[in-house]
mmCIF file of C-alpha atoms in Angstrom:
data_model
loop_
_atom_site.group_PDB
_atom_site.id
_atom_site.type_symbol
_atom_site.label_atom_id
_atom_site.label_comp_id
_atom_site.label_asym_id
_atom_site.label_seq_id
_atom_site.Cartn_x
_atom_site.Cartn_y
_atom_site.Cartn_z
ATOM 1 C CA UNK A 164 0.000 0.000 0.000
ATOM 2 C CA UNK A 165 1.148 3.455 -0.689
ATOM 3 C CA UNK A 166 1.770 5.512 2.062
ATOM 4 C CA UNK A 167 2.125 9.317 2.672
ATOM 5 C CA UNK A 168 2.642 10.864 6.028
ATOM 6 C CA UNK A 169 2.510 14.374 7.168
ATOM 7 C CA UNK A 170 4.324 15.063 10.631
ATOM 8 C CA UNK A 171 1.370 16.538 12.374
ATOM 9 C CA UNK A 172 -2.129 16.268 12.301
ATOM 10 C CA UNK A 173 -2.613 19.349 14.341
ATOM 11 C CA UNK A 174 -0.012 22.634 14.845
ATOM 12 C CA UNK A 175 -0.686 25.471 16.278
ATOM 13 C CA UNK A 176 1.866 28.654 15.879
ATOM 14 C CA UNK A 177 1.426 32.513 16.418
ATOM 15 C CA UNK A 178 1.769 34.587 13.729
ATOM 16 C CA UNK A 179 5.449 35.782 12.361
ATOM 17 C CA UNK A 180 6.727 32.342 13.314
ATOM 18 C CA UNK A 181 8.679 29.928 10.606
ATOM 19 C CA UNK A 182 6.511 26.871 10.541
ATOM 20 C CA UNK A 183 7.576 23.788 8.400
ATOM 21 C CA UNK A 184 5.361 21.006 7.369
ATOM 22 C CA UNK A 185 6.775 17.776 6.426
ATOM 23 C CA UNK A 186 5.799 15.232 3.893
ATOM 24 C CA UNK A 187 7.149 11.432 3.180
ATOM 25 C CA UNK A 188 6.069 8.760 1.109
ATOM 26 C CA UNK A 189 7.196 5.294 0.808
ATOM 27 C CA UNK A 190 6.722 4.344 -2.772
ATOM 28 C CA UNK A 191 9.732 6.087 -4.853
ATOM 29 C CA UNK A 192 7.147 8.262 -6.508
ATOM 30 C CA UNK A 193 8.641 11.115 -8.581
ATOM 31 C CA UNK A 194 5.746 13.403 -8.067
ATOM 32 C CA UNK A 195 4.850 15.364 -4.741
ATOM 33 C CA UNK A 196 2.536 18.069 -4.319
ATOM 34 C CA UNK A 197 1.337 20.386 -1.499
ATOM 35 C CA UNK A 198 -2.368 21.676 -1.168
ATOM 36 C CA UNK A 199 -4.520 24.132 0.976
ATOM 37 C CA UNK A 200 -7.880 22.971 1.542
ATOM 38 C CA UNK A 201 -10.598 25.984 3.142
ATOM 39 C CA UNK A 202 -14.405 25.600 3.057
ATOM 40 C CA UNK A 203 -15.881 26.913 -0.472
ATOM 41 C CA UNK A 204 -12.140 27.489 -1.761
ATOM 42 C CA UNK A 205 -11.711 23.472 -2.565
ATOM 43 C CA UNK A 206 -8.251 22.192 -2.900
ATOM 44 C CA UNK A 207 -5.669 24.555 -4.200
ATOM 45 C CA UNK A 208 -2.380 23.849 -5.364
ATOM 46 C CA UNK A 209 0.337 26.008 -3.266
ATOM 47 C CA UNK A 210 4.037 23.680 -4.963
ATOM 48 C CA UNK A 211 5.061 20.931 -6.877
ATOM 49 C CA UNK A 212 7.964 18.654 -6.921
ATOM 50 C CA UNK A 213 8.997 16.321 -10.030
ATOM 51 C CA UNK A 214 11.987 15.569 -8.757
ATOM 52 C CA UNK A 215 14.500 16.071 -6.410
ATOM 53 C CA UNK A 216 15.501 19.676 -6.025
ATOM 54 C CA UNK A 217 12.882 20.747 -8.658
ATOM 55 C CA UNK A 218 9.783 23.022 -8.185
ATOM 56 C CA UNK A 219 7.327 24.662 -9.378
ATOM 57 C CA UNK A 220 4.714 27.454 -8.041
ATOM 58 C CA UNK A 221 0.873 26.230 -7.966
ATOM 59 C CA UNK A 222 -1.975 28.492 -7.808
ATOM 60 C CA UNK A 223 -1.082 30.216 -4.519
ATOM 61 C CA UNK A 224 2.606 29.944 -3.829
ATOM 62 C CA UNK A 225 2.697 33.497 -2.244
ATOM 63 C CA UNK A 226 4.044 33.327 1.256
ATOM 64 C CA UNK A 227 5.060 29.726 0.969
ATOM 65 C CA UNK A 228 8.405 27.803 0.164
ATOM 66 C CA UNK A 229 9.268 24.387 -0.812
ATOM 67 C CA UNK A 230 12.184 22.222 -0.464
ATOM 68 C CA UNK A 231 12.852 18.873 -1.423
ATOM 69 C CA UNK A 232 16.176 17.225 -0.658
ATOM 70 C CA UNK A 233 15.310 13.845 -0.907
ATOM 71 C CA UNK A 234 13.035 12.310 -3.007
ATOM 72 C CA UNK A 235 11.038 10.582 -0.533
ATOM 73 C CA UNK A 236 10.864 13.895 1.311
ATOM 74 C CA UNK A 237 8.681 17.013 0.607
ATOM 75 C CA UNK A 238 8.628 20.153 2.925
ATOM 76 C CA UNK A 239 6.604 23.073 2.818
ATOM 77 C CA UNK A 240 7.702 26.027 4.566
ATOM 78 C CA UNK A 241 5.730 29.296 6.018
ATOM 79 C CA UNK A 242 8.314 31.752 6.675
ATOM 80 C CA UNK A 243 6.392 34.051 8.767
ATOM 81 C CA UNK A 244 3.239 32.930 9.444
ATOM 82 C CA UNK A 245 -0.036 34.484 8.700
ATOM 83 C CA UNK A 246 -3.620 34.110 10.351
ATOM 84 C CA UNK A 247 -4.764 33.968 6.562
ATOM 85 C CA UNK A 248 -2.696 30.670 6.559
ATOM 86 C CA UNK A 249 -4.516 29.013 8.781
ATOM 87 C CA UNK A 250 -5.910 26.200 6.820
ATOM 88 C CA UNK A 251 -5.813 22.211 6.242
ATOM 89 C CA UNK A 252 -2.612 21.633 4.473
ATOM 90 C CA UNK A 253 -2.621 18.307 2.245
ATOM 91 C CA UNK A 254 0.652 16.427 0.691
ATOM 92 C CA UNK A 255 0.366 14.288 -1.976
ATOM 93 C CA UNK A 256 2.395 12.230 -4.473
ATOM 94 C CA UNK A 257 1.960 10.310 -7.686
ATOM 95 C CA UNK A 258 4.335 8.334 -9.780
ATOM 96 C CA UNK A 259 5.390 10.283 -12.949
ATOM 97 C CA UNK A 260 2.908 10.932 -15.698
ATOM 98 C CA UNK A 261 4.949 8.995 -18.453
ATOM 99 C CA UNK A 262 4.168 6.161 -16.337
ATOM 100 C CA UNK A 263 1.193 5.954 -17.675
ATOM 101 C CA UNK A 264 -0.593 5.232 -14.074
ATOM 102 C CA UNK A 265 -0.174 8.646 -12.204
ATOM 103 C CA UNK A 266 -2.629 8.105 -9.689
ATOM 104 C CA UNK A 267 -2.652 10.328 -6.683
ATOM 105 C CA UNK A 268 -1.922 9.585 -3.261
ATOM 106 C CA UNK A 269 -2.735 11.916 -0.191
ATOM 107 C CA UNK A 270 -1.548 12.308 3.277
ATOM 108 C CA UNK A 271 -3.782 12.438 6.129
ATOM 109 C CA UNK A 272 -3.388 16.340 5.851
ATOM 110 C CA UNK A 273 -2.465 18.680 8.718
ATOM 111 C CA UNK A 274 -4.557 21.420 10.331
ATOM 112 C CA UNK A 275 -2.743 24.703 10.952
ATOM 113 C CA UNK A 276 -3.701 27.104 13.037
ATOM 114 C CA UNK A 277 -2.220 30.386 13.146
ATOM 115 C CA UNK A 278 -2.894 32.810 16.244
ATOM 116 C CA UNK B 1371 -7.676 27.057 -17.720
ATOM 117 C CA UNK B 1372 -9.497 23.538 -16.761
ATOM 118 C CA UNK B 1373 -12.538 24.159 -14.990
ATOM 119 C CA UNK B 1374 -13.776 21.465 -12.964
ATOM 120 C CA UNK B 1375 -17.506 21.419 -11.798
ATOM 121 C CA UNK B 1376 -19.310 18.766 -9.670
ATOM 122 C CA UNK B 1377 -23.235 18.864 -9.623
ATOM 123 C CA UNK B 1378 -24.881 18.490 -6.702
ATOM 124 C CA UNK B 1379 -22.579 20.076 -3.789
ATOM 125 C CA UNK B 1380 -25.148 17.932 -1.113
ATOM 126 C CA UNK B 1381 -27.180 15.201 -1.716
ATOM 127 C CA UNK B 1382 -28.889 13.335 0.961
ATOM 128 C CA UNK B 1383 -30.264 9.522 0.343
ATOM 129 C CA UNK B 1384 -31.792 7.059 2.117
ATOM 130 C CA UNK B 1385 -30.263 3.850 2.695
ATOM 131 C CA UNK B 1386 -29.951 1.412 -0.094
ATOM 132 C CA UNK B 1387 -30.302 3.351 -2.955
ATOM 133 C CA UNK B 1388 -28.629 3.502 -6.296
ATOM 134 C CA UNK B 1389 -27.061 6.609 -6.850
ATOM 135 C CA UNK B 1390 -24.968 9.220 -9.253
ATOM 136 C CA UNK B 1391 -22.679 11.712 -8.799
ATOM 137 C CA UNK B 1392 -21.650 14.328 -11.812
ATOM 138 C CA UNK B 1393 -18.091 15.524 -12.470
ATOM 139 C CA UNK B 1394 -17.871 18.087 -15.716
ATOM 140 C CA UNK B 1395 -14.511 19.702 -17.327
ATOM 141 C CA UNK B 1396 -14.135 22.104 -19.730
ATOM 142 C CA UNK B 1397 -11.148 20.418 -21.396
ATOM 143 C CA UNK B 1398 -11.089 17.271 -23.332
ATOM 144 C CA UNK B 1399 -7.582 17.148 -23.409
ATOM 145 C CA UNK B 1400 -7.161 15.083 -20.139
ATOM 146 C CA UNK B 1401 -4.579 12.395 -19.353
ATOM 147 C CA UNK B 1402 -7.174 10.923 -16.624
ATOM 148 C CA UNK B 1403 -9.929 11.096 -14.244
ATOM 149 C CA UNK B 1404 -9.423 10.602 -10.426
ATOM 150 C CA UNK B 1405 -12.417 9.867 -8.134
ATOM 151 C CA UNK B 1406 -11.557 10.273 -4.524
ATOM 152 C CA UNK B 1407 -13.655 10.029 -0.969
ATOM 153 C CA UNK B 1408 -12.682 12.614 2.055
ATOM 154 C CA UNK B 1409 -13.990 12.123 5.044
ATOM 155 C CA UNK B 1410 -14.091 14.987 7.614
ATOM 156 C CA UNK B 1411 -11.081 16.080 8.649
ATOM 157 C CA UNK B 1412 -9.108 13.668 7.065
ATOM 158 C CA UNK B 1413 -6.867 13.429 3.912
ATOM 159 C CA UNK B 1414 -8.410 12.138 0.243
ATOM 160 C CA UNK B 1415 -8.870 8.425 -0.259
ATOM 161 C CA UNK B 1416 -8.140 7.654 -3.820
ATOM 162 C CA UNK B 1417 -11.658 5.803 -5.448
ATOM 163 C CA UNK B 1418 -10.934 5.160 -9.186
ATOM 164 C CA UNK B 1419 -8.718 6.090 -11.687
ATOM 165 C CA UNK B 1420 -9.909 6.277 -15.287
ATOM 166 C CA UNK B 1421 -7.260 6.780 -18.136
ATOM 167 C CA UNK B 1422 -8.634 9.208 -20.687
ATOM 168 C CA UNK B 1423 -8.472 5.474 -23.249
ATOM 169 C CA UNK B 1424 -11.014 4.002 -20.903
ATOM 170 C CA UNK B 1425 -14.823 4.400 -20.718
ATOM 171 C CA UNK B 1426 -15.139 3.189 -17.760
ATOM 172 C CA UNK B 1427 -13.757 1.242 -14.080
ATOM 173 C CA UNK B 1428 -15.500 -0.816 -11.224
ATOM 174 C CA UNK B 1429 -14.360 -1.409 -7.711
ATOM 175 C CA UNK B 1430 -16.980 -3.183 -5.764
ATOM 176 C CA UNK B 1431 -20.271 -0.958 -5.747
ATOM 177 C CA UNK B 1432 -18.295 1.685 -7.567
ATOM 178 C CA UNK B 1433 -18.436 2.372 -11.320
ATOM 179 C CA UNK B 1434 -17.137 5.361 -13.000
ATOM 180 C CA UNK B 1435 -17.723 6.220 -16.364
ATOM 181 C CA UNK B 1436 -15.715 8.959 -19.013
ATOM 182 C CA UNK B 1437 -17.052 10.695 -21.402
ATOM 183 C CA UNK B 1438 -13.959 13.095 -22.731
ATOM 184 C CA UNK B 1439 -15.809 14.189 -25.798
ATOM 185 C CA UNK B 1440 -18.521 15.612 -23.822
ATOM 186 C CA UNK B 1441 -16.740 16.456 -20.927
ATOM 187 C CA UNK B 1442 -18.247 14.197 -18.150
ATOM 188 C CA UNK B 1443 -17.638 11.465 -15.845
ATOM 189 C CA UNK B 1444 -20.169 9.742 -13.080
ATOM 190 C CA UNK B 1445 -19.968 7.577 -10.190
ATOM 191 C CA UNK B 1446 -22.569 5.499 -9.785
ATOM 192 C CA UNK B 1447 -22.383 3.943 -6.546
ATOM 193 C CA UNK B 1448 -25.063 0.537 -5.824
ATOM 194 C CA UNK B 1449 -27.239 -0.081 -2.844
ATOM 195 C CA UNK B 1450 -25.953 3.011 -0.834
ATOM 196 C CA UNK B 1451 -24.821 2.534 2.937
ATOM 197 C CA UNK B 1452 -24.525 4.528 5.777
ATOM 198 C CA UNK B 1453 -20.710 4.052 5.600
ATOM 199 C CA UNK B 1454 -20.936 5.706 2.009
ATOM 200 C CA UNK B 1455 -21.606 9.258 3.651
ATOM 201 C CA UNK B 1456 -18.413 11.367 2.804
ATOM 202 C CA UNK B 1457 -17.541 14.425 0.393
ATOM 203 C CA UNK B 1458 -16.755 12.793 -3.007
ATOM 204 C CA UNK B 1459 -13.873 14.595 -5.025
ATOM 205 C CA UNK B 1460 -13.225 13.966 -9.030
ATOM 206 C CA UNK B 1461 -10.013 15.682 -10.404
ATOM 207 C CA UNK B 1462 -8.547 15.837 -13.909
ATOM 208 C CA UNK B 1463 -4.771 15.156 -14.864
ATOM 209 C CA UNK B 1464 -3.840 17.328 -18.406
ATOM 210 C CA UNK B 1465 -1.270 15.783 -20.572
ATOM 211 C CA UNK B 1466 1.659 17.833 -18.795
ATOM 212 C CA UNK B 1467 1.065 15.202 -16.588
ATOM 213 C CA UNK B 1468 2.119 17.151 -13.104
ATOM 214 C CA UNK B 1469 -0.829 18.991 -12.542
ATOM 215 C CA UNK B 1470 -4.768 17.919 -11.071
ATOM 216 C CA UNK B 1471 -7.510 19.989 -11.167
ATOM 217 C CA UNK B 1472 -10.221 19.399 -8.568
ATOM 218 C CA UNK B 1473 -13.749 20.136 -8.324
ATOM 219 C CA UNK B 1474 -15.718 21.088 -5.257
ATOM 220 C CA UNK B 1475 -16.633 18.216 -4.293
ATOM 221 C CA UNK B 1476 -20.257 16.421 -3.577
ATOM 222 C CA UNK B 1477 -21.130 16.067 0.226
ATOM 223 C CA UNK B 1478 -23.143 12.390 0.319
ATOM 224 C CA UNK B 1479 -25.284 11.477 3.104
ATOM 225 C CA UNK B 1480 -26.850 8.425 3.359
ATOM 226 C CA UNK B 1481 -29.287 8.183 5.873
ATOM 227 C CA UNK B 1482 -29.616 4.695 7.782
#
């Protein structure tokens, strides 16, 4: 089974702080993506990953860094956080689309809180 | 841009019956179709996955059809349970392969 984890299910932080959200997944997929989810927004894609120190900005990458060092490993990073951040933050990851089988796989997302 | 629009945001069912639930996109040019279920709180469970060559895929009481000329897909799910309640998500995948587009989602409840 695939798996993704997220390293918290719940964080709280004040506002101003540098908050960093981590991502791993266990099945060597090449693809990894971070979304926001808020009520009657949907899902919206903040950065994407196809590969290891690659990138590239979403819908709403303002405020928001990425960083991936490892493949298995995707981090999103708040570097001063905002109460308009607070929000359920999802990670995902799929294998590449050349594959021809990139189906998605999701974390159990975190919610973040910002006071 | 893909525009991806699910019709109807709540629907509310009694237990046991058949049911469908709409996904539209403005592009034909897809790569595939994603169904997912999220229950509150939690992260997206991944359904059924349709490659834009398919018509259609089962998974127990699950069937999901495509349509990419006209822009549609349904889940059909049989003989509804309680256990069914949960937002259902579809998403499309464009032939740059990286990026999904989701729609808003369809809240289920299915009432015992």
């Amino acid at each position: 089974d695939v798996k993704v984890t997220q390293s918290s299910r719940y964080l709280v932080k004040r506002t101003g702080e540098k908050v960093f959200l981590e991502c791993v997944q266990d099945m060597d997929h090449e693809n990894m993506f971070w979304y926001r989810q808020d009520p009657g927004l949907g899902l919206r894609l903040i950065y994407f990953s196809y590969d290891v120190k690659m990138k590239e900005k979403g819908d709403i990458p303002e405020g928001y860094s990425v960083s991936r060092e490892k493949k298995e490993r995707f981090s999103l990073i708040l570097e001063s956080a905002s109460t308009n951040q607070t929000s359920m933050y999802l990670c995902a990851s799929s294998p590449p689309g050349t594959s021809g089988h990139n189906e998605q796989f999701f974390g159990p997302g975190t919610r973040l809180t910002v006071l | 841009k893909q525009e991806v629009t699910q019709i109807p945001a709540a629907l509310s069912v009694p237990e046991g019956e058949n049911l469908v639930l709409n996904c539209s996109f403005t592009d034909s040019a897809i790569y595939n179709l994603q169904w997912f279920r999220q229950d509150p709180g939690k992260g997206l469970t991944s359904l059924l996955l349709i490659q834009s060559s398919q018509r259609e895929q089962t998974s127990g009481r699950l069937n999901a059809s495509l349509d990419k000329s006209s822009g549609r897909s349904t889940l059909y799910i049989a003989a509804s349970q309680p256990g069914d309640s949960a937002t259902y998500l579809c998403a499309v995948v464009e032939y740059n392969f990286n990026k999904f587009y989701f729609g808003s989602g369809t809240k289920l409840n299915v009432k015992p």
